[in-house]
Amino acid sequence: MIYSTGSYPKFLNAVDINGDGKPDIIVVNYVSNNVGVLLNTGNGTFSAQTTYLTGTGPFGLAITDVNGDGKPDIIVVNSGSNNVGVLLNIGSGTFSAQTTYSTGSNPGCVAAADANGDGKTDIIVANLASNNTGIIFTGQMTYSTGSYP
C-alpha cells in the first residue's frame, strides 16, 4: 500500500494517537510546511492524511505527552522559522494549531525528555547553524484553555 503525503516527506513516526490501540502515522512534509496524520483504520490500512500547518521547513518531530493530559502531542522543528511547534492532541486523533517557541538558528533535530527532573517533559533541540543544543523547559510554559477556564 502507498499513501499520499505532502511534498518532500522528511521524517515520520508511528504512534497510537487516537487511543484505539493501533499505531498511526505522523509525517513531516518539509516543502508543504505541514505535518500529516494518517489514522490506522485496521488490517494495515490508513486514512488519507489530515494536515496541520507548521512553520517553514519542518525537519523533524517528536511525539510525547507535553501537557500531562495522557494524550501524545506532536513537537515539530521548523528549520526555516527557527522555532519548534507544539501541536496539542485534542482527542480522536486531532490536534490544535501549533504554539511556537524560539530556538537557535536552523533547528534540525528534536527530542523529548524530563531534563530537569520536575516530572514534566522538556523539549531538546539541536540547532544546526548555531552549533548548539537548547532545552525548552515545559514546566515553565502555559497553554491556552479558552475563555473562563
Backbone as CSV, one residue per row, in Angstrom:
resi,resn,N_x,N_y,N_z,CA_x,CA_y,CA_z,C_x,C_y,C_z
1,MET,0.844,-1.183,0.000,0.000,0.000,0.000,0.886,1.241,0.000
2,ILE,0.472,2.229,-0.721,1.159,3.513,-0.766,0.141,4.593,-0.415
3,TYR,0.560,5.514,0.440,-0.315,6.590,0.886,0.302,7.933,0.525
4,SER,-0.518,8.842,0.035,-0.045,10.173,-0.341,0.279,10.993,0.900
5,THR,1.350,11.790,0.770,1.728,12.737,1.814,1.859,14.099,1.157
6,GLY,2.369,15.043,1.889,2.689,16.336,1.317,4.000,16.239,0.562
7,SER,4.503,17.380,0.145,5.723,17.432,-0.650,6.963,17.249,0.217
8,TYR,7.838,16.346,-0.201,9.113,16.044,0.433,8.949,15.604,1.886
9,PRO,8.310,14.447,2.092,8.196,13.939,3.460,9.583,13.695,4.033
10,LYS,9.883,14.329,5.147,11.242,14.353,5.684,11.447,13.385,6.840
11,PHE,10.447,13.182,7.671,10.599,12.373,8.878,9.227,11.846,9.262
12,LEU,9.188,10.655,9.874,7.907,10.132,10.327,8.064,9.331,11.600
13,ASN,6.929,9.045,12.220,6.882,8.229,13.417,5.560,7.480,13.400
14,ALA,5.490,6.362,14.097,4.259,5.586,14.208,3.920,5.441,15.686
15,VAL,2.808,6.035,16.086,2.369,6.065,17.480,0.840,6.036,17.494
16,ASP,0.262,5.390,18.487,-1.194,5.420,18.647,-1.589,6.791,19.188
17,ILE,-2.154,7.630,18.335,-2.502,8.986,18.779,-3.981,9.156,19.118
18,ASN,-4.816,8.202,18.702,-6.242,8.354,18.988,-6.758,7.360,20.024
19,GLY,-5.857,6.595,20.646,-6.231,5.727,21.750,-6.968,4.457,21.393
20,ASP,-6.881,4.036,20.125,-7.572,2.804,19.736,-6.671,1.572,19.776
21,GLY,-5.430,1.743,20.226,-4.506,0.619,20.338,-3.762,0.273,19.065
22,LYS,-3.986,1.028,17.984,-3.310,0.775,16.711,-2.356,1.930,16.393
23,PRO,-1.156,1.627,15.888,-0.209,2.707,15.568,-0.675,3.523,14.360
24,ASP,-0.658,4.828,14.521,-0.980,5.765,13.450,0.325,6.340,12.914
25,ILE,0.282,6.946,11.736,1.485,7.503,11.113,1.434,9.027,11.183
26,ILE,2.530,9.613,11.651,2.684,11.063,11.676,3.896,11.387,10.819
27,VAL,3.722,12.223,9.788,4.793,12.516,8.839,5.002,14.023,8.718
28,VAL,6.270,14.434,8.672,6.633,15.837,8.468,6.825,16.057,6.973
29,ASN,6.079,16.992,6.406,6.160,17.315,4.978,6.913,18.634,4.815
30,TYR,8.203,18.524,4.503,9.141,19.648,4.524,8.742,20.799,3.599
31,VAL,8.496,20.523,2.343,8.190,21.589,1.384,6.749,22.085,1.543
32,SER,5.849,21.206,1.969,4.446,21.594,2.165,4.221,22.389,3.445
33,ASN,5.239,22.418,4.332,5.136,23.139,5.603,3.943,22.672,6.437
34,ASN,3.866,21.340,6.598,2.816,20.794,7.439,3.211,19.439,8.006
35,VAL,2.397,18.974,8.930,2.507,17.634,9.490,1.259,16.889,9.052
36,GLY,1.436,15.669,8.553,0.308,14.844,8.151,0.068,13.733,9.152
37,VAL,-1.200,13.480,9.451,-1.585,12.399,10.355,-2.438,11.420,9.566
38,LEU,-1.987,10.168,9.522,-2.717,9.098,8.852,-3.171,8.116,9.928
39,LEU,-4.472,8.055,10.164,-5.005,7.190,11.210,-5.109,5.754,10.719
40,ASN,-4.731,4.822,11.581,-4.795,3.397,11.288,-6.256,2.966,11.348
41,THR,-6.779,2.462,10.231,-8.174,2.032,10.171,-8.321,0.529,10.384
42,GLY,-7.202,-0.172,10.584,-7.227,-1.612,10.822,-6.722,-2.391,9.632
43,ASN,-6.274,-3.616,9.884,-5.780,-4.514,8.835,-4.658,-3.909,8.003
44,GLY,-3.862,-3.032,8.613,-2.728,-2.450,7.899,-3.089,-1.343,6.940
45,THR,-4.281,-0.784,7.055,-4.677,0.316,6.179,-4.793,1.609,6.990
46,PHE,-4.637,2.723,6.289,-4.634,4.032,6.937,-5.531,4.998,6.179
47,SER,-6.072,5.974,6.901,-6.881,7.021,6.283,-5.981,7.945,5.472
48,ALA,-6.599,8.730,4.596,-5.845,9.792,3.926,-5.360,10.753,5.008
49,GLN,-4.230,11.400,4.768,-3.666,12.266,5.802,-4.529,13.495,6.057
50,THR,-4.588,13.874,7.314,-5.120,15.160,7.735,-3.904,16.013,8.040
51,THR,-3.851,17.228,7.502,-2.652,18.049,7.675,-2.880,19.179,8.667
52,TYR,-1.772,19.537,9.323,-1.739,20.636,10.279,-0.565,21.527,9.909
53,LEU,-0.813,22.823,9.805,0.234,23.762,9.404,1.353,23.825,10.434
54,THR,2.568,23.980,9.922,3.751,24.165,10.756,4.401,25.475,10.340
55,GLY,5.579,25.726,10.853,6.380,26.836,10.365,7.050,26.433,9.064
56,THR,8.018,27.223,8.643,8.730,26.974,7.395,9.755,25.859,7.560
57,GLY,9.737,24.917,6.636,10.739,23.859,6.604,10.732,22.916,7.790
58,PRO,9.571,22.300,8.107,9.579,21.336,9.209,10.542,20.199,8.891
59,PHE,11.360,19.846,9.865,12.508,18.976,9.599,12.484,17.675,10.384
60,GLY,11.966,17.710,11.587,11.928,16.522,12.434,10.807,16.647,13.434
61,LEU,10.525,15.542,14.144,9.456,15.598,15.115,9.697,14.640,16.264
62,ALA,9.000,14.898,17.346,8.945,14.002,18.497,7.479,13.898,18.894
63,ILE,7.105,12.739,19.392,5.740,12.515,19.842,5.798,12.172,21.328
64,THR,5.138,12.968,22.148,5.116,12.735,23.593,3.979,13.540,24.205
65,ASP,3.598,13.210,25.418,2.584,13.984,26.134,3.255,15.215,26.737
66,VAL,3.023,16.367,26.141,3.666,17.604,26.586,2.914,18.252,27.745
67,ASN,1.589,18.203,27.724,0.804,18.953,28.709,0.211,18.097,29.827
68,GLY,0.576,16.831,29.908,0.166,15.989,31.023,-1.267,15.501,31.006
69,ASP,-1.916,15.507,29.834,-3.295,15.030,29.766,-3.400,13.556,29.371
70,GLY,-2.251,12.890,29.200,-2.246,11.474,28.855,-2.348,11.178,27.371
71,LYS,-2.428,12.209,26.533,-2.521,12.018,25.084,-1.219,12.457,24.424
72,PRO,-0.740,11.698,23.429,0.503,12.082,22.754,0.326,13.331,21.893
73,ASP,1.217,14.292,22.091,1.231,15.539,21.333,2.373,15.496,20.322
74,ILE,2.349,16.404,19.355,3.376,16.470,18.315,4.268,17.678,18.571
75,ILE,5.584,17.436,18.539,6.570,18.517,18.586,7.303,18.482,17.253
76,VAL,7.344,19.597,16.547,7.997,19.648,15.238,9.022,20.778,15.225
77,VAL,10.207,20.510,14.650,11.200,21.574,14.486,10.971,22.222,13.128
78,ASN,10.884,23.537,13.126,10.682,24.315,11.904,11.995,25.008,11.574
79,SER,12.790,24.362,10.722,14.161,24.828,10.477,14.217,26.209,9.841
80,GLY,13.300,26.519,8.952,13.307,27.824,8.304,12.739,28.935,9.162
81,SER,11.935,28.587,10.148,11.324,29.577,11.041,12.097,29.762,12.340
82,ASN,13.125,28.926,12.557,13.922,28.976,13.790,13.057,28.851,15.043
83,ASN,12.186,27.826,15.031,11.370,27.563,16.205,10.939,26.100,16.244
84,VAL,10.347,25.718,17.360,9.666,24.432,17.458,8.190,24.727,17.622
85,GLY,7.375,23.868,17.060,5.933,23.986,17.213,5.406,22.826,18.028
86,VAL,4.492,23.116,18.936,3.831,22.081,19.723,2.372,22.050,19.296
87,LEU,1.931,20.885,18.819,0.546,20.675,18.430,-0.071,19.755,19.474
88,LEU,-0.993,20.285,20.265,-1.599,19.508,21.340,-2.694,18.599,20.803
89,ASN,-2.699,17.364,21.286,-3.703,16.375,20.922,-5.002,16.749,21.631
90,ILE,-6.044,17.041,20.847,-7.320,17.437,21.442,-8.336,16.297,21.409
91,GLY,-7.888,15.102,21.062,-8.736,13.916,21.100,-9.112,13.401,19.735
92,SER,-9.389,12.103,19.670,-9.815,11.418,18.443,-8.831,11.578,17.296
93,GLY,-7.546,11.774,17.612,-6.534,11.887,16.567,-6.477,13.244,15.907
94,THR,-7.007,14.277,16.557,-6.946,15.636,16.017,-6.055,16.499,16.910
95,PHE,-5.541,17.571,16.321,-4.559,18.408,17.007,-4.908,19.883,16.883
96,SER,-4.485,20.651,17.877,-4.645,22.103,17.847,-3.641,22.696,16.869
97,ALA,-3.846,23.962,16.527,-2.827,24.683,15.761,-1.573,24.757,16.623
98,GLN,-0.420,24.826,15.976,0.836,24.825,16.732,1.017,26.097,17.548
99,THR,1.634,25.922,18.708,2.158,27.020,19.511,3.659,26.962,19.329
100,THR,4.300,28.086,19.002,5.729,28.056,18.682,6.581,28.615,19.811
101,TYR,7.815,28.093,19.857,8.823,28.528,20.818,10.125,28.726,20.063
102,SER,10.775,29.841,20.288,12.007,30.181,19.569,13.130,29.209,19.896
103,THR,13.985,28.992,18.896,15.162,28.137,19.043,16.373,28.916,18.553
104,GLY,17.494,28.233,18.450,18.660,28.794,17.790,18.448,28.763,16.288
105,SER,19.499,28.974,15.557,19.421,29.066,14.108,19.394,27.693,13.445
106,ASN,18.392,27.497,12.589,18.231,26.293,11.781,18.135,25.021,12.633
107,PRO,17.107,24.924,13.482,16.948,23.707,14.275,16.725,22.508,13.365
108,GLY,17.369,21.390,13.704,17.276,20.228,12.830,16.764,18.972,13.483
109,CYS,16.948,18.829,14.779,16.540,17.619,15.484,15.833,18.010,16.769
110,VAL,14.923,17.155,17.203,14.216,17.403,18.451,14.063,16.089,19.205
111,ALA,14.145,16.181,20.520,13.902,15.042,21.400,13.090,15.545,22.582
112,ALA,12.448,14.626,23.273,11.654,14.985,24.438,12.061,14.107,25.611
113,ALA,12.330,14.740,26.752,12.713,14.027,27.974,12.548,14.974,29.155
114,ASP,12.454,14.420,30.348,12.402,15.239,31.556,13.828,15.609,31.933
115,ALA,14.322,16.712,31.394,15.728,17.098,31.559,16.051,17.623,32.953
116,ASN,15.073,18.183,33.653,15.368,18.789,34.953,14.713,18.072,36.134
117,GLY,14.126,16.909,35.890,13.593,16.095,36.970,12.343,16.619,37.649
118,ASP,11.582,17.488,36.969,10.367,18.026,37.582,9.117,17.218,37.243
119,GLY,9.302,16.097,36.529,8.172,15.259,36.160,7.448,15.700,34.909
120,LYS,7.940,16.742,34.245,7.324,17.244,33.017,8.291,17.046,31.857
121,THR,7.733,16.729,30.705,8.548,16.512,29.518,9.086,17.838,29.007
122,ASP,10.391,17.890,28.761,11.041,19.073,28.212,11.409,18.818,26.754
123,ILE,11.645,19.885,26.006,11.954,19.800,24.579,13.426,20.136,24.378
124,ILE,14.145,19.225,23.742,15.576,19.396,23.495,15.769,19.540,21.992
125,VAL,16.457,20.600,21.581,16.589,20.928,20.161,18.057,21.081,19.788
126,ALA,18.461,20.459,18.677,19.794,20.670,18.110,19.678,21.744,17.038
127,ASN,20.449,22.815,17.195,20.419,23.948,16.269,21.631,23.863,15.345
128,LEU,21.393,23.477,14.094,22.475,23.178,13.158,23.377,24.374,12.881
129,ALA,22.804,25.523,12.565,23.625,26.681,12.196,24.197,27.407,13.411
130,SER,23.604,27.204,14.586,24.120,27.822,15.812,25.193,26.969,16.470
131,ASN,25.318,25.715,16.011,26.266,24.766,16.614,26.042,24.619,18.111
132,ASN,24.746,24.467,18.498,24.446,24.281,19.909,23.170,23.470,20.080
133,THR,22.900,23.146,21.318,21.678,22.450,21.693,20.960,23.290,22.733
134,GLY,19.665,23.416,22.586,18.877,24.185,23.540,17.815,23.319,24.186
135,ILE,17.427,23.682,25.400,16.371,22.972,26.117,15.261,23.962,26.443
136,ILE,14.037,23.581,26.111,12.857,24.365,26.448,12.161,23.607,27.570
137,PHE,12.105,24.198,28.741,11.520,23.537,29.903,10.010,23.733,29.898
138,THR,9.262,22.656,29.653,7.810,22.770,29.510,7.109,23.066,30.820
139,GLY,7.739,22.824,31.938,7.138,23.177,33.219,6.960,24.671,33.374
140,GLN,7.657,25.443,32.540,7.564,26.900,32.594,6.647,27.454,31.512
141,MET,5.995,26.575,30.746,5.109,27.008,29.673,3.681,27.121,30.183
142,THR,2.899,27.947,29.504,1.469,27.990,29.754,0.760,27.700,28.445
143,TYR,-0.404,27.096,28.548,-1.192,26.744,27.379,-2.557,27.392,27.503
144,SER,-3.082,27.856,26.391,-4.384,28.497,26.373,-5.472,27.475,26.674
145,THR,-6.429,27.860,27.507,-7.549,26.978,27.827,-8.858,27.511,27.266
146,GLY,-8.843,28.663,26.653,-10.070,29.276,26.177,-10.628,30.220,27.226
147,SER,-11.841,30.683,27.030,-12.459,31.633,27.958,-12.920,30.953,29.235
148,TYR,-12.721,31.612,30.341,-13.198,31.174,31.652,-12.857,29.728,31.961
149,PRO,-11.553,29.416,32.079,-11.175,28.018,32.343,-11.665,27.551,33.699
